[in-house]
mmCIF file of N, CA and C in Angstrom:
data_model
loop_
_atom_site.group_PDB
_atom_site.id
_atom_site.type_symbol
_atom_site.label_atom_id
_atom_site.label_comp_id
_atom_site.label_asym_id
_atom_site.label_seq_id
_atom_site.Cartn_x
_atom_site.Cartn_y
_atom_site.Cartn_z
ATOM 1 N N UNK A 13 -25.999 29.940 85.911
ATOM 2 C CA UNK A 13 -24.288 29.228 85.922
ATOM 3 C C UNK A 13 -24.152 27.995 85.011
ATOM 4 N N UNK A 14 -25.453 27.366 85.242
ATOM 5 C CA UNK A 14 -25.098 26.037 84.372
ATOM 6 C C UNK A 14 -24.960 26.138 83.103
ATOM 7 N N UNK A 15 -25.801 27.512 82.800
ATOM 8 C CA UNK A 15 -25.465 27.462 81.137
ATOM 9 C C UNK A 15 -24.165 28.195 80.714
ATOM 10 N N UNK A 16 -23.562 29.047 81.570
ATOM 11 C CA UNK A 16 -22.430 29.601 81.253
ATOM 12 C C UNK A 16 -21.170 28.427 81.411
ATOM 13 N N UNK A 17 -21.126 27.547 82.376
ATOM 14 C CA UNK A 17 -20.477 26.482 82.735
ATOM 15 C C UNK A 17 -20.508 25.512 81.330
ATOM 16 N N UNK A 18 -21.953 25.118 80.609
ATOM 17 C CA UNK A 18 -21.846 24.463 79.659
ATOM 18 C C UNK A 18 -21.397 25.015 78.323
ATOM 19 N N UNK A 19 -21.553 26.548 78.396
ATOM 20 C CA UNK A 19 -20.683 27.244 77.332
ATOM 21 C C UNK A 19 -19.415 27.038 77.453
ATOM 22 N N UNK A 20 -18.870 27.129 78.698
ATOM 23 C CA UNK A 20 -17.278 27.135 78.811
ATOM 24 C C UNK A 20 -16.898 25.488 78.357
ATOM 25 N N UNK A 21 -17.724 24.694 78.895
ATOM 26 C CA UNK A 21 -17.098 23.290 78.500
ATOM 27 C C UNK A 21 -17.254 23.165 76.709
ATOM 28 N N UNK A 22 -18.375 23.726 76.383
ATOM 29 C CA UNK A 22 -18.546 23.568 74.852
ATOM 30 C C UNK A 22 -17.421 24.368 74.215
ATOM 31 N N UNK A 23 -16.757 25.425 74.873
ATOM 32 C CA UNK A 23 -15.610 26.375 74.270
ATOM 33 C C UNK A 23 -14.251 25.616 74.346
ATOM 34 N N UNK A 24 -14.461 24.943 75.378
ATOM 35 C CA UNK A 24 -13.321 24.042 75.823
ATOM 36 C C UNK A 24 -12.935 22.915 74.713
ATOM 37 N N UNK A 25 -14.158 22.434 74.605
ATOM 38 C CA UNK A 25 -14.136 21.172 73.561
ATOM 39 C C UNK A 25 -14.061 21.419 71.864
ATOM 40 N N UNK A 26 -14.568 22.561 71.806
ATOM 41 C CA UNK A 26 -14.159 23.157 70.556
ATOM 42 C C UNK A 26 -12.730 23.515 70.293
ATOM 43 N N UNK A 27 -12.147 24.088 71.470
ATOM 44 C CA UNK A 27 -10.631 24.350 71.347
ATOM 45 C C UNK A 27 -9.695 22.881 71.329
ATOM 46 N N UNK A 28 -10.502 21.985 71.971
ATOM 47 C CA UNK A 28 -9.612 21.012 72.022
ATOM 48 C C UNK A 28 -9.372 20.365 70.640
ATOM 49 N N UNK A 29 -10.709 20.049 69.690
ATOM 50 C CA UNK A 29 -10.958 19.577 68.855
ATOM 51 C C UNK A 29 -10.144 20.449 67.926
ATOM 52 N N UNK A 30 -10.037 21.940 67.737
ATOM 53 C CA UNK A 30 -9.358 22.656 67.314
ATOM 54 C C UNK A 30 -7.849 22.269 67.159
ATOM 55 N N UNK A 31 -7.383 21.982 68.696
ATOM 56 C CA UNK A 31 -5.777 21.600 68.549
ATOM 57 C C UNK A 31 -5.466 19.987 68.007
ATOM 58 N N UNK A 32 -6.491 19.198 68.258
ATOM 59 C CA UNK A 32 -6.553 18.013 67.514
ATOM 60 C C UNK A 32 -6.478 18.202 66.128
ATOM 61 N N UNK A 33 -6.930 19.004 65.476
ATOM 62 C CA UNK A 33 -7.166 19.421 63.888
ATOM 63 C C UNK A 33 -5.421 19.880 63.496
ATOM 64 N N UNK A 34 -5.195 20.771 64.474
ATOM 65 C CA UNK A 34 -3.810 21.215 64.132
ATOM 66 C C UNK A 34 -2.569 20.273 64.124
ATOM 67 N N UNK A 35 -2.612 19.403 64.931
ATOM 68 C CA UNK A 35 -2.277 18.368 65.397
ATOM 69 C C UNK A 35 -1.710 17.401 64.205
ATOM 70 N N UNK A 36 -3.047 16.877 64.306
ATOM 71 C CA UNK A 36 -3.399 16.333 63.163
ATOM 72 C C UNK A 36 -2.735 16.703 61.309
ATOM 73 N N UNK A 37 -2.840 18.051 61.434
ATOM 74 C CA UNK A 37 -2.349 18.486 60.356
ATOM 75 C C UNK A 37 -0.897 18.741 60.336
ATOM 76 N N UNK A 38 -0.543 18.801 61.270
ATOM 77 C CA UNK A 38 1.160 18.939 61.831
ATOM 78 C C UNK A 38 1.749 17.613 61.236
ATOM 79 N N UNK A 39 1.052 16.461 62.004
ATOM 80 C CA UNK A 39 1.285 15.302 61.506
ATOM 81 C C UNK A 39 1.478 14.603 59.965
ATOM 82 N N UNK A 40 0.265 15.181 59.764
ATOM 83 C CA UNK A 40 0.185 15.086 57.815
ATOM 84 C C UNK A 40 1.570 15.687 57.224
ATOM 85 N N UNK A 41 1.596 16.945 57.826
ATOM 86 C CA UNK A 41 2.773 17.933 56.993
ATOM 87 C C UNK A 41 3.793 16.917 57.201
ATOM 88 N N UNK A 42 4.285 16.293 58.561
ATOM 89 C CA UNK A 42 5.247 15.743 58.901
ATOM 90 C C UNK A 42 5.630 14.452 57.775
ATOM 91 N N UNK A 43 4.733 13.750 57.846
ATOM 92 C CA UNK A 43 4.244 12.394 56.815
ATOM 93 C C UNK A 43 4.535 12.702 55.715
ATOM 94 N N UNK A 44 3.922 13.665 55.217
ATOM 95 C CA UNK A 44 4.716 14.378 53.830
ATOM 96 C C UNK A 44 5.829 14.742 53.577
ATOM 97 N N UNK A 45 6.498 15.322 54.424
ATOM 98 C CA UNK A 45 8.042 15.833 54.509
ATOM 99 C C UNK A 45 8.845 14.231 54.496
ATOM 100 N N UNK A 46 8.281 13.769 55.129
ATOM 101 C CA UNK A 46 9.079 12.251 55.555
ATOM 102 C C UNK A 46 9.044 11.405 54.238
ATOM 103 N N UNK A 47 7.675 11.460 53.262
ATOM 104 C CA UNK A 47 7.797 10.785 52.524
ATOM 105 C C UNK A 47 8.325 11.225 51.146
ATOM 106 N N UNK A 48 8.743 12.592 51.179
ATOM 107 C CA UNK A 48 9.420 13.393 50.204
ATOM 108 C C UNK A 48 11.048 13.095 50.349
ATOM 109 N N UNK A 49 11.401 13.096 51.807
ATOM 110 C CA UNK A 49 12.939 12.647 51.917
ATOM 111 C C UNK A 49 13.362 11.180 51.639
ATOM 112 N N UNK A 50 12.214 10.176 51.656
ATOM 113 C CA UNK A 50 12.443 8.907 51.469
ATOM 114 C C UNK A 50 12.198 8.713 49.843
ATOM 115 N N UNK A 51 11.644 9.318 49.315
ATOM 116 C CA UNK A 51 11.582 9.209 47.770
ATOM 117 C C UNK A 51 12.997 9.642 47.200
ATOM 118 N N UNK A 52 13.668 10.698 48.044
ATOM 119 C CA UNK A 52 14.865 11.187 47.259
ATOM 120 C C UNK A 52 16.043 10.390 47.642
ATOM 121 N N UNK A 53 17.088 10.045 47.038
ATOM 122 C CA UNK A 53 17.740 8.963 47.679
ATOM 123 C C UNK A 53 18.828 9.841 48.701
ATOM 124 N N UNK A 54 19.294 9.736 49.110
ATOM 125 C CA UNK A 54 20.467 10.262 50.181
ATOM 126 C C UNK A 54 21.614 10.390 49.170
ATOM 127 N N UNK A 55 22.334 11.610 49.171
ATOM 128 C CA UNK A 55 23.417 12.209 48.632
ATOM 129 C C UNK A 55 24.584 11.700 49.566
ATOM 130 N N UNK A 56 25.559 10.832 48.888
ATOM 131 C CA UNK A 56 26.760 10.565 49.368
ATOM 132 C C UNK A 56 27.942 11.703 48.859
ATOM 133 N N UNK A 57 28.697 12.024 49.652
ATOM 134 C CA UNK A 57 29.633 12.772 49.197
ATOM 135 C C UNK A 57 30.561 12.392 48.436
ATOM 136 N N UNK A 58 31.314 11.068 48.934
ATOM 137 C CA UNK A 58 31.931 10.614 47.814
ATOM 138 C C UNK A 58 31.929 9.119 47.991
ATOM 139 N N UNK A 59 32.176 8.368 46.876
ATOM 140 C CA UNK A 59 32.265 6.971 46.309
ATOM 141 C C UNK A 59 33.433 6.315 47.154
ATOM 142 N N UNK A 60 33.437 5.170 47.464
ATOM 143 C CA UNK A 60 34.636 4.387 47.961
ATOM 144 C C UNK A 60 35.497 4.011 46.775
ATOM 145 N N UNK A 61 36.539 3.734 46.955
ATOM 146 C CA UNK A 61 37.614 3.594 45.865
ATOM 147 C C UNK A 61 37.245 2.124 45.155
ATOM 148 N N UNK A 62 36.475 0.975 45.937
ATOM 149 C CA UNK A 62 35.920 -0.064 44.940
ATOM 150 C C UNK A 62 34.686 0.231 43.875
ATOM 151 N N UNK A 63 34.041 1.297 44.626
ATOM 152 C CA UNK A 63 32.890 1.576 43.774
ATOM 153 C C UNK A 63 33.448 2.790 42.649
ATOM 154 N N UNK A 64 34.453 3.380 43.046
ATOM 155 C CA UNK A 64 34.918 4.573 42.012
ATOM 156 C C UNK A 64 35.493 3.302 40.889
ATOM 157 N N UNK A 65 36.212 2.342 41.095
ATOM 158 C CA UNK A 65 36.795 1.435 40.038
ATOM 159 C C UNK A 65 36.004 1.067 39.037
ATOM 160 N N UNK A 66 34.859 0.361 39.685
ATOM 161 C CA UNK A 66 33.567 -0.306 38.848
ATOM 162 C C UNK A 66 33.247 0.706 38.238
ATOM 163 N N UNK A 67 33.099 1.635 38.603
ATOM 164 C CA UNK A 67 32.140 2.726 37.711
ATOM 165 C C UNK A 67 33.021 3.016 36.641
ATOM 166 N N UNK A 68 34.217 3.542 36.894
ATOM 167 C CA UNK A 68 34.871 3.972 35.677
ATOM 168 C C UNK A 68 35.094 2.864 34.438
ATOM 169 N N UNK A 69 35.123 1.522 34.976
ATOM 170 C CA UNK A 69 35.371 0.546 33.990
ATOM 171 C C UNK A 69 34.455 0.352 33.498
ATOM 172 N N UNK A 70 33.021 0.356 34.026
ATOM 173 C CA UNK A 70 32.058 0.019 33.514
ATOM 174 C C UNK A 70 31.578 1.019 32.290
ATOM 175 N N UNK A 71 31.449 2.274 32.791
ATOM 176 C CA UNK A 71 31.316 3.490 31.943
ATOM 177 C C UNK A 71 32.011 3.621 30.842
ATOM 178 N N UNK A 72 33.500 3.199 31.154
ATOM 179 C CA UNK A 72 34.260 3.591 29.793
ATOM 180 C C UNK A 72 33.859 2.259 28.931
ATOM 181 N N UNK A 73 33.730 1.151 29.367
ATOM 182 C CA UNK A 73 33.481 0.078 28.454
ATOM 183 C C UNK A 73 32.198 0.143 27.774
ATOM 184 N N UNK A 74 30.803 0.814 28.477
ATOM 185 C CA UNK A 74 30.002 0.982 27.553
ATOM 186 C C UNK A 74 30.252 2.371 26.533
ATOM 187 N N UNK A 75 31.100 3.152 26.739
ATOM 188 C CA UNK A 75 31.709 4.101 25.513
ATOM 189 C C UNK A 75 31.842 3.322 24.612
ATOM 190 N N UNK A 76 33.098 2.412 24.704
ATOM 191 C CA UNK A 76 33.945 2.124 23.584
ATOM 192 C C UNK A 76 33.626 0.750 23.352
ATOM 193 N N UNK A 77 32.682 0.330 23.733
ATOM 194 C CA UNK A 77 32.386 -0.942 23.283
ATOM 195 C C UNK A 77 33.148 -2.191 23.338
ATOM 196 N N UNK A 78 33.978 -2.408 24.441
ATOM 197 C CA UNK A 78 34.606 -3.321 24.644
ATOM 198 C C UNK A 78 35.155 -3.473 26.254
ATOM 199 N N UNK A 79 35.411 -4.685 26.655
ATOM 200 C CA UNK A 79 35.884 -5.046 27.538
ATOM 201 C C UNK A 79 36.823 -4.322 28.636
ATOM 202 N N UNK A 80 36.807 -4.260 29.616
ATOM 203 C CA UNK A 80 37.996 -3.550 30.349
ATOM 204 C C UNK A 80 38.846 -4.526 30.828
ATOM 205 N N UNK A 81 39.692 -4.418 30.857
ATOM 206 C CA UNK A 81 40.736 -5.428 31.246
ATOM 207 C C UNK A 81 41.102 -5.618 32.663
ATOM 208 N N UNK A 82 41.411 -4.479 33.376
ATOM 209 C CA UNK A 82 41.817 -4.089 34.636
ATOM 210 C C UNK A 82 41.876 -2.433 34.756
ATOM 211 N N UNK A 83 41.919 -2.054 36.091
ATOM 212 C CA UNK A 83 41.875 -0.784 36.359
ATOM 213 C C UNK A 83 43.407 -0.641 37.197
ATOM 214 N N UNK A 84 44.127 0.171 36.689
ATOM 215 C CA UNK A 84 45.767 0.290 37.146
ATOM 216 C C UNK A 84 45.732 1.080 37.961
ATOM 217 N N UNK A 85 45.183 2.056 38.017
ATOM 218 C CA UNK A 85 45.286 3.240 38.854
ATOM 219 C C UNK A 85 43.967 3.536 39.579
ATOM 220 N N UNK A 86 43.661 4.186 40.614
ATOM 221 C CA UNK A 86 42.584 5.131 41.018
ATOM 222 C C UNK A 86 43.290 6.171 42.072
ATOM 223 N N UNK A 87 42.985 7.410 42.052
ATOM 224 C CA UNK A 87 43.270 8.419 42.460
ATOM 225 C C UNK A 87 42.085 9.725 42.845
ATOM 226 N N UNK A 88 41.701 9.904 44.042
ATOM 227 C CA UNK A 88 40.743 10.715 44.403
ATOM 228 C C UNK A 88 41.037 12.238 44.507
ATOM 229 N N UNK A 89 40.348 12.793 43.618
ATOM 230 C CA UNK A 89 40.751 14.213 43.603
ATOM 231 C C UNK A 89 39.279 15.420 44.362
ATOM 232 N N UNK A 90 39.490 16.421 44.083
ATOM 233 C CA UNK A 90 38.911 17.719 44.859
ATOM 234 C C UNK A 90 37.449 17.407 44.448
ATOM 235 N N UNK A 91 37.560 17.095 42.631
ATOM 236 C CA UNK A 91 36.441 17.034 42.043
ATOM 237 C C UNK A 91 35.475 15.684 41.801
ATOM 238 N N UNK A 92 36.480 14.798 42.110
ATOM 239 C CA UNK A 92 35.835 13.286 42.374
ATOM 240 C C UNK A 92 36.853 12.199 41.991
ATOM 241 N N UNK A 93 36.607 11.665 40.653
ATOM 242 C CA UNK A 93 37.883 10.436 40.778
ATOM 243 C C UNK A 93 38.947 10.355 39.391
ATOM 244 N N UNK A 94 40.045 10.227 39.693
ATOM 245 C CA UNK A 94 40.800 9.902 38.380
ATOM 246 C C UNK A 94 41.145 8.360 38.348
ATOM 247 N N UNK A 95 41.190 7.388 36.944
ATOM 248 C CA UNK A 95 41.182 6.135 37.360
ATOM 249 C C UNK A 95 42.026 5.899 35.948
ATOM 250 N N UNK A 96 42.670 4.680 35.939
ATOM 251 C CA UNK A 96 43.413 4.283 34.811
ATOM 252 C C UNK A 96 42.641 2.906 34.165
ATOM 253 N N UNK A 97 42.261 2.971 33.300
ATOM 254 C CA UNK A 97 41.476 1.686 32.838
ATOM 255 C C UNK A 97 42.395 1.105 31.789
ATOM 256 N N UNK A 98 42.736 -0.324 31.743
ATOM 257 C CA UNK A 98 43.323 -0.778 30.499
ATOM 258 C C UNK A 98 42.177 -1.901 29.837
ATOM 259 N N UNK A 99 42.277 -1.491 28.688
ATOM 260 C CA UNK A 99 41.381 -1.837 27.602
ATOM 261 C C UNK A 99 41.967 -2.957 26.543
ATOM 262 N N UNK A 100 41.231 -3.787 26.297
ATOM 263 C CA UNK A 100 41.713 -4.954 25.300
ATOM 264 C C UNK A 100 41.264 -3.904 23.875
ATOM 265 N N UNK A 101 42.009 -3.951 22.734
ATOM 266 C CA UNK A 101 41.566 -2.875 21.558
ATOM 267 C C UNK A 101 41.650 -3.687 20.585
ATOM 268 N N UNK A 102 42.305 -4.849 20.541
ATOM 269 C CA UNK A 102 42.456 -5.822 19.486
ATOM 270 C C UNK A 102 42.988 -7.280 19.526
ATOM 271 N N UNK A 103 42.214 -7.793 19.474
ATOM 272 C CA UNK A 103 42.229 -9.079 20.157
ATOM 273 C C UNK A 103 43.536 -9.974 18.990
ATOM 274 N N UNK A 104 44.262 -10.317 19.451
ATOM 275 C CA UNK A 104 45.092 -11.331 18.305
ATOM 276 C C UNK A 104 45.545 -12.855 18.933
ATOM 277 N N UNK A 105 46.116 -13.766 18.271
ATOM 278 C CA UNK A 105 46.886 -15.191 18.633
ATOM 279 C C UNK A 105 48.095 -14.865 18.096
ATOM 280 N N UNK A 106 48.871 -15.406 19.320
ATOM 281 C CA UNK A 106 48.717 -15.438 20.492
ATOM 282 C C UNK A 106 48.324 -14.108 21.088
ATOM 283 N N UNK A 107 47.827 -14.751 22.353
ATOM 284 C CA UNK A 107 47.399 -13.712 23.086
ATOM 285 C C UNK A 107 48.445 -12.215 23.779
ATOM 286 N N UNK A 108 49.495 -12.787 23.682
ATOM 287 C CA UNK A 108 50.502 -12.103 24.186
ATOM 288 C C UNK A 108 50.955 -10.456 23.391
ATOM 289 N N UNK A 109 50.340 -10.971 21.903
ATOM 290 C CA UNK A 109 50.388 -10.204 20.728
ATOM 291 C C UNK A 109 49.326 -8.907 20.623
ATOM 292 N N UNK A 110 48.166 -9.191 21.450
ATOM 293 C CA UNK A 110 46.833 -8.513 21.468
ATOM 294 C C UNK A 110 47.604 -6.941 21.700
ATOM 295 N N UNK A 111 46.333 -6.134 21.458
ATOM 296 C CA UNK A 111 46.997 -4.730 21.578
ATOM 297 C C UNK A 111 46.033 -4.315 22.518
ATOM 298 N N UNK A 112 46.262 -3.448 23.605
ATOM 299 C CA UNK A 112 46.007 -2.911 24.787
ATOM 300 C C UNK A 112 45.701 -1.351 24.881
ATOM 301 N N UNK A 113 45.001 -0.725 25.294
ATOM 302 C CA UNK A 113 44.903 0.844 25.422
ATOM 303 C C UNK A 113 44.526 1.357 26.717
ATOM 304 N N UNK A 114 45.339 1.921 27.211
ATOM 305 C CA UNK A 114 45.427 2.523 28.717
ATOM 306 C C UNK A 114 44.533 4.035 28.618
ATOM 307 N N UNK A 115 43.351 3.991 29.145
ATOM 308 C CA UNK A 115 42.552 5.121 29.396
ATOM 309 C C UNK A 115 42.752 5.967 30.872
ATOM 310 N N UNK A 116 42.733 7.059 30.514
ATOM 311 C CA UNK A 116 42.898 7.946 31.776
ATOM 312 C C UNK A 116 41.054 8.482 31.829
ATOM 313 N N UNK A 117 40.380 8.069 33.036
ATOM 314 C CA UNK A 117 38.941 8.272 32.960
ATOM 315 C C UNK A 117 38.924 9.087 34.357
ATOM 316 N N UNK A 118 37.901 10.226 33.894
ATOM 317 C CA UNK A 118 37.586 10.949 34.976
ATOM 318 C C UNK A 118 36.176 10.916 35.655
ATOM 319 N N UNK A 119 35.902 10.895 36.924
ATOM 320 C CA UNK A 119 34.689 11.106 37.320
ATOM 321 C C UNK A 119 34.226 11.872 38.515
ATOM 322 N N UNK A 120 32.965 12.200 38.461
ATOM 323 C CA UNK A 120 32.658 13.443 39.430
ATOM 324 C C UNK A 120 32.484 12.726 40.867
ATOM 325 N N UNK A 121 32.090 13.327 41.719
ATOM 326 C CA UNK A 121 32.218 12.711 43.245
ATOM 327 C C UNK A 121 31.088 11.716 43.315
ATOM 328 N N UNK A 122 30.018 11.739 42.404
ATOM 329 C CA UNK A 122 28.948 10.773 42.235
ATOM 330 C C UNK A 122 29.220 9.362 41.676
ATOM 331 N N UNK A 123 30.123 9.619 40.847
ATOM 332 C CA UNK A 123 30.751 8.316 40.126
ATOM 333 C C UNK A 123 30.113 8.733 38.704
ATOM 334 N N UNK A 124 30.152 9.596 37.990
ATOM 335 C CA UNK A 124 29.349 9.960 37.003
ATOM 336 C C UNK A 124 30.755 10.270 35.686
ATOM 337 N N UNK A 125 30.813 9.483 35.016
ATOM 338 C CA UNK A 125 32.234 9.828 33.869
ATOM 339 C C UNK A 125 32.076 11.087 33.257
ATOM 340 N N UNK A 126 33.118 11.854 33.511
ATOM 341 C CA UNK A 126 32.930 13.411 33.110
ATOM 342 C C UNK A 126 33.968 13.766 31.828
ATOM 343 N N UNK A 127 34.737 12.592 31.851
ATOM 344 C CA UNK A 127 35.674 12.627 30.859
ATOM 345 C C UNK A 127 36.724 11.396 30.696
ATOM 346 N N UNK A 128 37.377 11.272 29.594
ATOM 347 C CA UNK A 128 38.216 10.185 29.190
ATOM 348 C C UNK A 128 39.301 10.212 27.848
ATOM 349 N N UNK A 129 40.307 9.845 28.086
ATOM 350 C CA UNK A 129 41.563 10.007 27.103
ATOM 351 C C UNK A 129 42.484 8.634 27.017
ATOM 352 N N UNK A 130 42.667 8.359 25.974
ATOM 353 C CA UNK A 130 43.730 6.812 25.807
ATOM 354 C C UNK A 130 44.960 7.837 26.025
ATOM 355 N N UNK A 131 45.838 7.101 26.975
ATOM 356 C CA UNK A 131 47.326 7.625 27.120
ATOM 357 C C UNK A 131 48.529 6.992 26.874
ATOM 358 N N UNK A 132 47.955 5.599 26.253
ATOM 359 C CA UNK A 132 48.680 4.867 25.940
ATOM 360 C C UNK A 132 48.190 3.497 24.875
ATOM 361 N N UNK A 133 49.005 2.851 24.048
ATOM 362 C CA UNK A 133 48.302 1.789 23.093
ATOM 363 C C UNK A 133 50.115 1.033 23.247
ATOM 364 N N UNK A 134 49.539 -0.469 23.629
ATOM 365 C CA UNK A 134 50.529 -1.482 23.817
ATOM 366 C C UNK A 134 50.284 -2.739 23.530
ATOM 367 N N UNK A 135 51.399 -3.628 23.206
ATOM 368 C CA UNK A 135 51.054 -5.084 23.121
ATOM 369 C C UNK A 135 50.920 -5.629 24.478
ATOM 370 N N UNK A 136 49.986 -6.550 24.629
ATOM 371 C CA UNK A 136 49.904 -7.477 25.819
ATOM 372 C C UNK A 136 51.173 -7.932 26.490
ATOM 373 N N UNK A 137 51.867 -8.401 25.590
ATOM 374 C CA UNK A 137 53.200 -8.895 26.232
ATOM 375 C C UNK A 137 54.283 -8.158 26.622
ATOM 376 N N UNK A 138 54.423 -7.062 26.330
ATOM 377 C CA UNK A 138 55.413 -6.111 26.627
ATOM 378 C C UNK A 138 55.106 -5.342 27.998
ATOM 379 N N UNK A 139 56.542 -5.444 28.617
ATOM 380 C CA UNK A 139 56.219 -4.558 29.834
ATOM 381 C C UNK A 139 57.001 -3.516 30.085
ATOM 382 N N UNK A 140 56.529 -2.531 30.766
ATOM 383 C CA UNK A 140 57.506 -1.149 30.660
ATOM 384 C C UNK A 140 58.829 -1.487 31.240
ATOM 385 N N UNK A 141 59.751 -0.449 30.855
ATOM 386 C CA UNK A 141 60.988 -0.961 31.357
ATOM 387 C C UNK A 141 61.455 0.166 32.364
#
């Protein structure tokens, strides 16, 4: 009986080690999954207004190679954002005679520029009626 009892304990010990191995494997798989998800940045569904304004101005400035004066409008759309960005196109003296351009910029939901167009050109010192 002692022999079968020892064999029973040996089988239990073997099963216990097999369970430990499976548990260890599960833990390793979970760690790998956690590492993969940590490596991927969390996707946000929509930018906030301040970040959309900043990205619109920055990306347009890179394309036009000129500094944006201001963002005069921002609007959320189903596809992302639309922003109107004012850009100094031609500096003159006095400053009120400098030529400005108003650009409509479209961004996707992640803040990447998808298009732009100049909608207006005007002297800085002139006001709309």
